[in-house]
Coordinates of C-alpha atoms in Angstrom, one line a residue:
X280 CA 88.4 74.2 79.6
X281 CA 87.8 77.9 79.4
X282 CA 90.6 80.5 79.0
X283 CA 90.2 81.4 82.7
X284 CA 91.2 77.8 83.6
X285 CA 94.5 78.0 81.7
X286 CA 97.7 78.3 83.8
X287 CA 99.5 81.6 83.9
X288 CA 103.3 81.8 84.0
X289 CA 105.9 84.6 84.0
X290 CA 108.9 84.3 81.8
X291 CA 112.0 83.6 84.0
X292 CA 114.2 85.6 81.7
X293 CA 112.2 88.7 80.9
X294 CA 109.2 88.7 83.3
X295 CA 106.4 89.0 80.7
X296 CA 103.2 87.0 81.7
X297 CA 101.9 84.2 79.5
X298 CA 98.7 82.2 79.5
X299 CA 99.7 78.7 78.6
X300 CA 97.6 76.7 76.1
X301 CA 96.5 73.1 76.8
X302 CA 99.4 70.7 76.8
X303 CA 99.7 68.6 73.7
X304 CA 102.3 65.8 72.9
X305 CA 105.4 67.5 71.7
X306 CA 104.2 70.9 72.8
X307 CA 106.8 73.5 73.4
X308 CA 105.9 77.0 74.7
X309 CA 108.3 79.8 74.2
X310 CA 108.3 83.4 75.4
X311 CA 107.0 85.7 72.7
X312 CA 109.4 88.4 73.8
X313 CA 112.8 86.8 74.6
X314 CA 112.4 83.3 73.2
X315 CA 112.9 81.4 76.5
X316 CA 111.4 78.0 76.8
X317 CA 108.4 78.2 79.2
X318 CA 107.2 74.6 79.1
X319 CA 107.8 71.5 77.1
X320 CA 105.4 68.5 77.3
X321 CA 105.9 64.9 76.2
X322 CA 103.5 62.0 76.6
X323 CA 104.6 59.7 79.4
X324 CA 107.2 62.1 80.7
X325 CA 106.8 61.1 84.3
X326 CA 106.9 57.4 83.6
X327 CA 109.9 57.7 81.3
X328 CA 111.6 60.1 83.7
X329 CA 111.2 57.6 86.5
X330 CA 112.7 54.8 84.4
X331 CA 115.6 57.0 83.3
X332 CA 116.2 58.1 86.9
X333 CA 116.4 54.5 88.1
X334 CA 118.8 53.7 85.3
X335 CA 120.9 56.8 86.3
X336 CA 121.1 55.6 89.9
X337 CA 122.3 52.1 88.9
X338 CA 124.9 53.5 86.5
X339 CA 126.1 56.1 89.0
X340 CA 126.7 53.4 91.6
X341 CA 128.5 51.2 89.0
X342 CA 130.7 54.1 88.0
X343 CA 131.9 54.5 91.6
X344 CA 132.5 50.8 92.3
X345 CA 135.4 50.1 89.9
X346 CA 138.5 51.8 88.7
X347 CA 138.2 54.4 85.9
X348 CA 141.9 54.5 84.9
X349 CA 145.0 52.5 85.7
X350 CA 148.4 54.1 85.4
X351 CA 151.6 51.9 85.0
X352 CA 155.2 53.1 85.0
X353 CA 158.4 51.2 85.6
X354 CA 156.6 48.2 86.8
X355 CA 154.5 50.1 89.3
X356 CA 150.7 50.6 88.9
X357 CA 148.2 53.1 90.4
X358 CA 144.5 53.0 89.9
X359 CA 141.9 55.8 90.3
X360 CA 138.2 55.8 90.9
X361 CA 135.8 58.7 90.6
X362 CA 136.5 59.6 94.2
X363 CA 140.3 59.2 94.1
X364 CA 140.9 62.8 92.8
X365 CA 139.1 64.5 95.7
X366 CA 140.8 62.2 98.2
X367 CA 144.2 62.9 96.6
X368 CA 143.6 66.7 96.8
X369 CA 142.4 66.4 100.4
X370 CA 145.5 64.4 101.4
X371 CA 147.8 66.8 99.6
X372 CA 146.7 69.6 101.9
X373 CA 144.1 71.2 99.6
X374 CA 141.0 70.3 101.6
X375 CA 138.8 73.0 100.2
X376 CA 139.7 71.9 96.6
X377 CA 139.1 68.3 97.4
X378 CA 135.7 69.1 99.0
X379 CA 134.7 71.0 95.9
X380 CA 135.6 68.1 93.6
X381 CA 133.7 65.7 95.8
X382 CA 130.6 68.0 95.8
X383 CA 130.4 68.6 92.0
X384 CA 131.4 65.1 91.0
X385 CA 129.7 62.9 93.6
X386 CA 127.4 64.6 96.0
X387 CA 125.5 66.9 93.6
X388 CA 124.9 64.2 90.9
X389 CA 123.9 61.7 93.6
X390 CA 121.5 64.1 95.3
X391 CA 120.0 65.1 91.9
X392 CA 119.3 61.4 90.9
X393 CA 117.9 60.3 94.3
X394 CA 115.9 63.5 94.7
X395 CA 114.3 63.1 91.3
X396 CA 113.4 59.5 92.0
X397 CA 111.9 60.4 95.4
X398 CA 109.7 63.1 93.8
X399 CA 108.8 61.5 90.5
X400 CA 108.1 57.9 91.4
X401 CA 104.9 58.5 93.4
X402 CA 103.6 61.0 90.8
X403 CA 104.2 58.5 88.0
X404 CA 102.3 55.9 89.9
X405 CA 99.3 58.2 90.2
X406 CA 99.7 58.9 93.9
X407 CA 100.0 62.2 95.7
X408 CA 103.3 63.9 96.1
X409 CA 105.6 62.4 98.8
X410 CA 106.3 64.3 102.0
X411 CA 108.7 67.2 101.4
X412 CA 108.6 66.7 97.6
X413 CA 108.4 70.4 96.9
X414 CA 111.5 71.2 99.0
X415 CA 113.4 68.3 97.5
X416 CA 112.6 69.1 93.9
X417 CA 113.5 72.7 94.5
X418 CA 116.9 71.5 95.7
X419 CA 117.3 69.3 92.7
X420 CA 116.7 72.2 90.4
X421 CA 119.3 74.3 92.3
X422 CA 121.9 71.5 92.2
X423 CA 121.5 70.8 88.4
X424 CA 124.2 73.4 87.3
X425 CA 126.6 72.1 90.0
X426 CA 126.5 68.4 88.9
X427 CA 129.5 68.2 86.6
X428 CA 129.9 64.6 85.5
X429 CA 130.2 65.5 81.9
X430 CA 132.8 68.2 82.6
X431 CA 134.8 65.5 84.6
X432 CA 134.7 63.3 81.5
X433 CA 136.4 66.0 79.5
X434 CA 139.0 66.5 82.2
X435 CA 139.6 62.7 82.1
X436 CA 140.2 62.9 78.4
X437 CA 142.8 65.7 78.9
X438 CA 144.5 63.8 81.7
X439 CA 144.6 60.6 79.5
X440 CA 146.3 62.5 76.6
X441 CA 148.8 64.1 79.0
X442 CA 149.8 60.7 80.5
X443 CA 149.6 58.6 77.3
X444 CA 153.2 59.4 76.3
X445 CA 154.6 59.0 79.8
X446 CA 153.3 55.5 80.7
X447 CA 150.8 52.8 79.9
X448 CA 147.2 53.6 80.7
X449 CA 144.3 51.2 81.0
X450 CA 140.7 52.2 80.9
X451 CA 138.6 50.7 83.7
X452 CA 135.0 49.5 83.6
X453 CA 133.8 52.6 85.4
X454 CA 134.4 54.7 82.3
X455 CA 131.7 53.0 80.3
X456 CA 129.3 53.3 83.2
X457 CA 130.1 57.0 83.6
X458 CA 129.5 57.7 79.9
X459 CA 126.2 55.8 80.0
X460 CA 125.3 57.8 83.2
X461 CA 125.9 61.1 81.4
X462 CA 123.9 60.1 78.3
X463 CA 121.0 58.8 80.4
X464 CA 121.0 62.0 82.5
X465 CA 120.8 64.1 79.4
X466 CA 118.0 62.0 78.1
X467 CA 116.1 62.2 81.4
X468 CA 116.4 66.0 81.6
X469 CA 115.1 66.2 78.0
X470 CA 112.2 63.9 78.8
X471 CA 111.1 65.2 82.2
X472 CA 109.3 68.6 82.2
X473 CA 109.8 70.5 85.5
X474 CA 106.6 72.3 84.9
X475 CA 104.7 69.1 84.7
X476 CA 106.2 67.9 88.0
X477 CA 105.4 71.1 89.8
X478 CA 101.9 71.0 88.4
X479 CA 101.4 67.6 89.9
X480 CA 102.9 68.7 93.3
X481 CA 100.5 71.7 93.4
X482 CA 98.6 73.2 90.5
X483 CA 100.0 76.3 88.8
X484 CA 98.1 79.5 89.3
X485 CA 95.2 79.9 86.9
X486 CA 94.1 83.0 85.0
X487 CA 90.9 83.2 87.1
X488 CA 93.0 83.5 90.3
X489 CA 94.8 86.6 89.0
X490 CA 91.7 88.3 87.5
X491 CA 91.8 92.0 88.3
X492 CA 95.4 91.9 89.5
X493 CA 97.9 94.4 88.0
X494 CA 100.3 92.4 85.8
X495 CA 103.1 94.6 87.1
X496 CA 102.5 93.3 90.6
X497 CA 102.5 89.6 89.8
X498 CA 105.4 87.8 91.3
X499 CA 106.9 84.5 90.1
X500 CA 108.8 82.1 92.4
X501 CA 112.5 81.9 91.3
X502 CA 112.5 78.1 91.8
X503 CA 109.1 76.6 90.9
X504 CA 107.7 79.5 88.8
X505 CA 104.5 79.7 90.8
X506 CA 102.7 83.0 90.3
X507 CA 101.3 85.0 93.2
X508 CA 99.8 88.5 93.4
X509 CA 102.3 91.0 94.7
X510 CA 101.9 93.5 97.5
X511 CA 101.4 97.2 97.0
X512 CA 105.1 97.8 96.5
X513 CA 105.3 95.3 93.8
X514 CA 107.2 92.6 95.8
X515 CA 105.5 89.3 96.6
X516 CA 107.0 89.0 100.1
X517 CA 106.8 86.0 102.3
X518 CA 107.4 82.4 101.0
X519 CA 106.1 80.6 97.9
X520 CA 102.9 78.7 98.7
X521 CA 104.1 75.7 96.6
X522 CA 107.8 75.2 97.3
X523 CA 108.5 77.4 100.3
X524 CA 111.2 79.5 98.7
X525 CA 111.4 83.2 99.5
X526 CA 109.4 85.3 97.1
X527 CA 110.9 88.4 95.5
X528 CA 109.7 90.1 92.3
X529 CA 113.4 90.4 91.3
X530 CA 116.5 88.8 92.8
X531 CA 117.5 90.9 95.9
X532 CA 120.5 93.2 95.4
X533 CA 121.2 91.6 92.0
X534 CA 123.4 94.3 90.6
X535 CA 125.5 94.8 93.8
X536 CA 126.0 91.1 94.4
X537 CA 127.0 90.6 90.7
X538 CA 129.5 93.5 90.8
X539 CA 131.0 92.3 94.0
X540 CA 131.5 88.7 92.7
X541 CA 132.9 89.9 89.4
X542 CA 135.4 92.1 91.2
X543 CA 136.5 89.1 93.4
X544 CA 136.8 86.8 90.4
X545 CA 138.8 89.4 88.4
X546 CA 141.3 89.8 91.3
X547 CA 141.6 86.0 91.7
X548 CA 142.1 85.5 88.0
X549 CA 145.6 87.1 88.2
X550 CA 147.1 84.6 90.7
X551 CA 145.1 81.8 89.0
X552 CA 147.2 82.4 85.8
X553 CA 150.5 83.4 87.4
X554 CA 150.8 80.8 90.1
X555 CA 151.5 77.1 89.3
X556 CA 148.5 74.9 89.3
X557 CA 150.4 71.7 89.7
X558 CA 154.0 70.3 89.9
X559 CA 155.2 67.3 88.1
X560 CA 158.2 65.4 89.7
X561 CA 159.8 62.8 87.4
X562 CA 162.8 60.8 88.8
X563 CA 163.6 63.6 91.3
X564 CA 163.3 66.5 88.9
X565 CA 160.3 68.8 89.6
X566 CA 158.7 71.3 87.2
X567 CA 155.7 73.5 88.2
X568 CA 153.1 74.1 85.5
X569 CA 150.8 77.1 85.1
X570 CA 147.7 77.0 82.9
X571 CA 149.6 78.7 80.0
X572 CA 152.7 76.5 80.3
X573 CA 150.4 73.4 80.3
X574 CA 148.9 74.6 77.0
X575 CA 152.3 75.3 75.6
X576 CA 153.5 71.8 76.5
X577 CA 150.5 70.3 74.7
X578 CA 151.3 72.4 71.6
X579 CA 155.0 71.3 71.7
X580 CA 153.7 67.7 71.9
X581 CA 151.6 68.5 68.8
X582 CA 148.4 67.7 70.7
X583 CA 146.6 70.7 69.1
X584 CA 142.9 69.7 69.7
X585 CA 143.5 69.1 73.4
X586 CA 145.6 72.3 73.6
X587 CA 142.8 74.3 72.0
X588 CA 140.3 72.7 74.3
X589 CA 142.2 73.6 77.5
X590 CA 143.0 77.1 76.3
X591 CA 139.3 77.7 75.5
X592 CA 137.9 76.2 78.7
X593 CA 140.5 77.6 81.1
X594 CA 141.5 80.9 79.7
X595 CA 139.0 82.1 77.0
X596 CA 135.8 81.2 78.8
X597 CA 136.5 82.9 82.2
X598 CA 137.7 86.1 80.4
X599 CA 134.7 86.2 78.1
X600 CA 132.4 85.4 80.9
X601 CA 133.7 88.3 83.0
X602 CA 133.6 90.7 80.1
X603 CA 130.0 89.5 79.2
X604 CA 128.8 90.0 82.8
X605 CA 130.3 93.5 83.0
X606 CA 128.7 94.4 79.7
X607 CA 125.3 93.2 80.9
X608 CA 125.6 95.1 84.2
X609 CA 126.7 98.3 82.6
X610 CA 123.9 98.3 80.0
X611 CA 121.3 97.6 82.7
X612 CA 122.6 100.4 84.9
X613 CA 122.6 102.7 81.8
X614 CA 119.0 101.6 81.2
X615 CA 119.9 100.8 77.6
X616 CA 116.9 99.7 75.4
X617 CA 119.2 98.3 72.7
X618 CA 119.4 94.6 71.7
X619 CA 117.5 93.3 74.7
X620 CA 116.8 89.9 73.2
X621 CA 120.4 89.5 72.2
X622 CA 121.6 90.5 75.7
X623 CA 119.2 87.9 77.2
X624 CA 120.7 85.2 74.9
X625 CA 124.2 86.3 76.0
X626 CA 123.1 85.8 79.6
X627 CA 121.9 82.3 78.9
X628 CA 125.2 81.5 77.1
X629 CA 127.2 82.8 80.0
X630 CA 125.2 80.8 82.5
X631 CA 125.6 77.7 80.5
X632 CA 129.3 77.6 79.6
X633 CA 130.9 78.7 82.9
X634 CA 130.9 75.3 84.5
X635 CA 133.1 73.9 81.7
X636 CA 136.1 75.8 83.1
X637 CA 136.3 73.1 85.8
X638 CA 138.1 70.9 83.2
X639 CA 141.5 71.8 84.5
X640 CA 140.6 71.1 88.1
X641 CA 139.3 67.7 87.3
X642 CA 142.4 67.0 85.2
X643 CA 144.6 68.0 88.2
X644 CA 142.6 65.8 90.6
X645 CA 143.0 62.8 88.3
X646 CA 146.7 63.3 87.8
X647 CA 147.3 63.7 91.5
X648 CA 145.4 60.5 92.1
X649 CA 147.1 58.4 89.4
X650 CA 150.7 59.7 89.5
X651 CA 151.8 58.8 93.1
X652 CA 154.7 56.5 92.5
X653 CA 157.2 57.7 95.0
X654 CA 160.7 58.5 93.7
X655 CA 159.7 57.5 90.2
X656 CA 157.0 60.1 89.5
X657 CA 154.5 62.2 91.4
X658 CA 152.1 65.0 90.6
X659 CA 150.5 67.3 93.2
X660 CA 148.3 70.4 93.0
X661 CA 149.5 73.9 93.7
X662 CA 148.0 77.1 95.0
X663 CA 147.1 78.3 91.5
X664 CA 144.6 75.5 91.2
X665 CA 142.8 76.8 94.3
X666 CA 142.7 80.4 92.9
X667 CA 141.4 79.1 89.5
X668 CA 138.7 76.9 91.1
X669 CA 137.6 80.0 93.1
X670 CA 137.3 82.0 89.8
X671 CA 135.1 79.3 88.3
X672 CA 132.8 79.1 91.3
X673 CA 132.6 82.8 91.9
X674 CA 131.8 83.5 88.2
X675 CA 129.0 80.9 88.4
X676 CA 127.6 82.6 91.5
X677 CA 127.9 86.0 89.7
X678 CA 125.8 84.8 86.7
X679 CA 123.3 83.2 89.1
X680 CA 123.0 86.5 91.1
X681 CA 122.3 88.5 87.9
X682 CA 118.6 88.8 87.1
X683 CA 118.1 88.9 83.3
X684 CA 114.7 90.5 83.8
X685 CA 116.5 93.7 84.7
X686 CA 117.5 94.0 81.1
X687 CA 113.9 94.5 80.2
X688 CA 112.9 96.5 83.4
X689 CA 115.6 99.1 82.7
X690 CA 114.4 99.8 79.2
X691 CA 110.8 100.0 80.5
X692 CA 111.8 102.5 83.2
X693 CA 113.5 104.6 80.5
X694 CA 110.4 104.5 78.3
X695 CA 108.2 105.6 81.2
X696 CA 110.5 108.5 82.0
X697 CA 109.9 109.9 78.5
X698 CA 106.1 109.8 78.9

């Protein structure tokens, strides 16, 4: 293979083009400018990925068939499955919140597993890609950050600790299946290389195909990373020839969208912390809880590790995420050339940790499902939970709207203005 036959790829975090070397077992290609992982390759990745996807599907079905927790108080018992929380929120009048929990805990993980199986199984068997494989794998990639089984597990731990002093709790067989599902999912994502799957669906653009093209006018698909030659204005235009996604050299209106979403999240963060997120009624006496009062109750009960976990995930992470995004937007608009690599790493961190703030929402959904014992004890969600869930979702959308390549573009524009 000559150098002209090597695939070309643009870094998704800084936009610099790279010519990828031949894939070798254990090979890991990183961007020379920002350190982003461009491709990892493992022998038998498709076969192992198929086996792990099948195992994930079996474990996910098992996790939904049996109770995950049983709550018993004063001779009365209540069981909860994975879906019980979303049902309890829906029946309690918070349909949007129930639909969100259903989506991130059931629909997104299920679609991710089944979509991966549909795409990878024929490729692992040496056949051509199945019909619609490109669109399905593109959807799988977009759903990955919204599949939150591992975050739910953390919420379950918090709920267990909160209820352990109130009544007897029995762990159901679904918990083992859920833990196994999460571990297998992580293993599968580490084994399966998206670049390899896309290469099998349709080959990545080669160096020879871009010969003579201005590197500044190359456009990479945001979903499958396919490279196409841009138009005269530097924007690819049209749709990706491999996955069908809309082609743009940079995310459209990235800064304006990010600012709008950050402002919305900041406004909603106030009622999310001031309004009660749930109310606990025990033998007729009701007491509403805010996020902070819940942390204080855990501290009073000397549950320091759980209190710190809830405080970090529910209060610290959203605040730091908003501050971090504002910092990135301001430095881009000021065309700052300083600490570009560090700012790109900050963006990756913001994008990765935001979903963990859903811990409180999962905890509330479980408590609402388990503690429904009539006059003895009940727990139900409050309006503050809706505001807090909106903050989590909107900040995730804000980080998704921000294009980290603007960090490097801004500095380059400043350099060119000095020439």
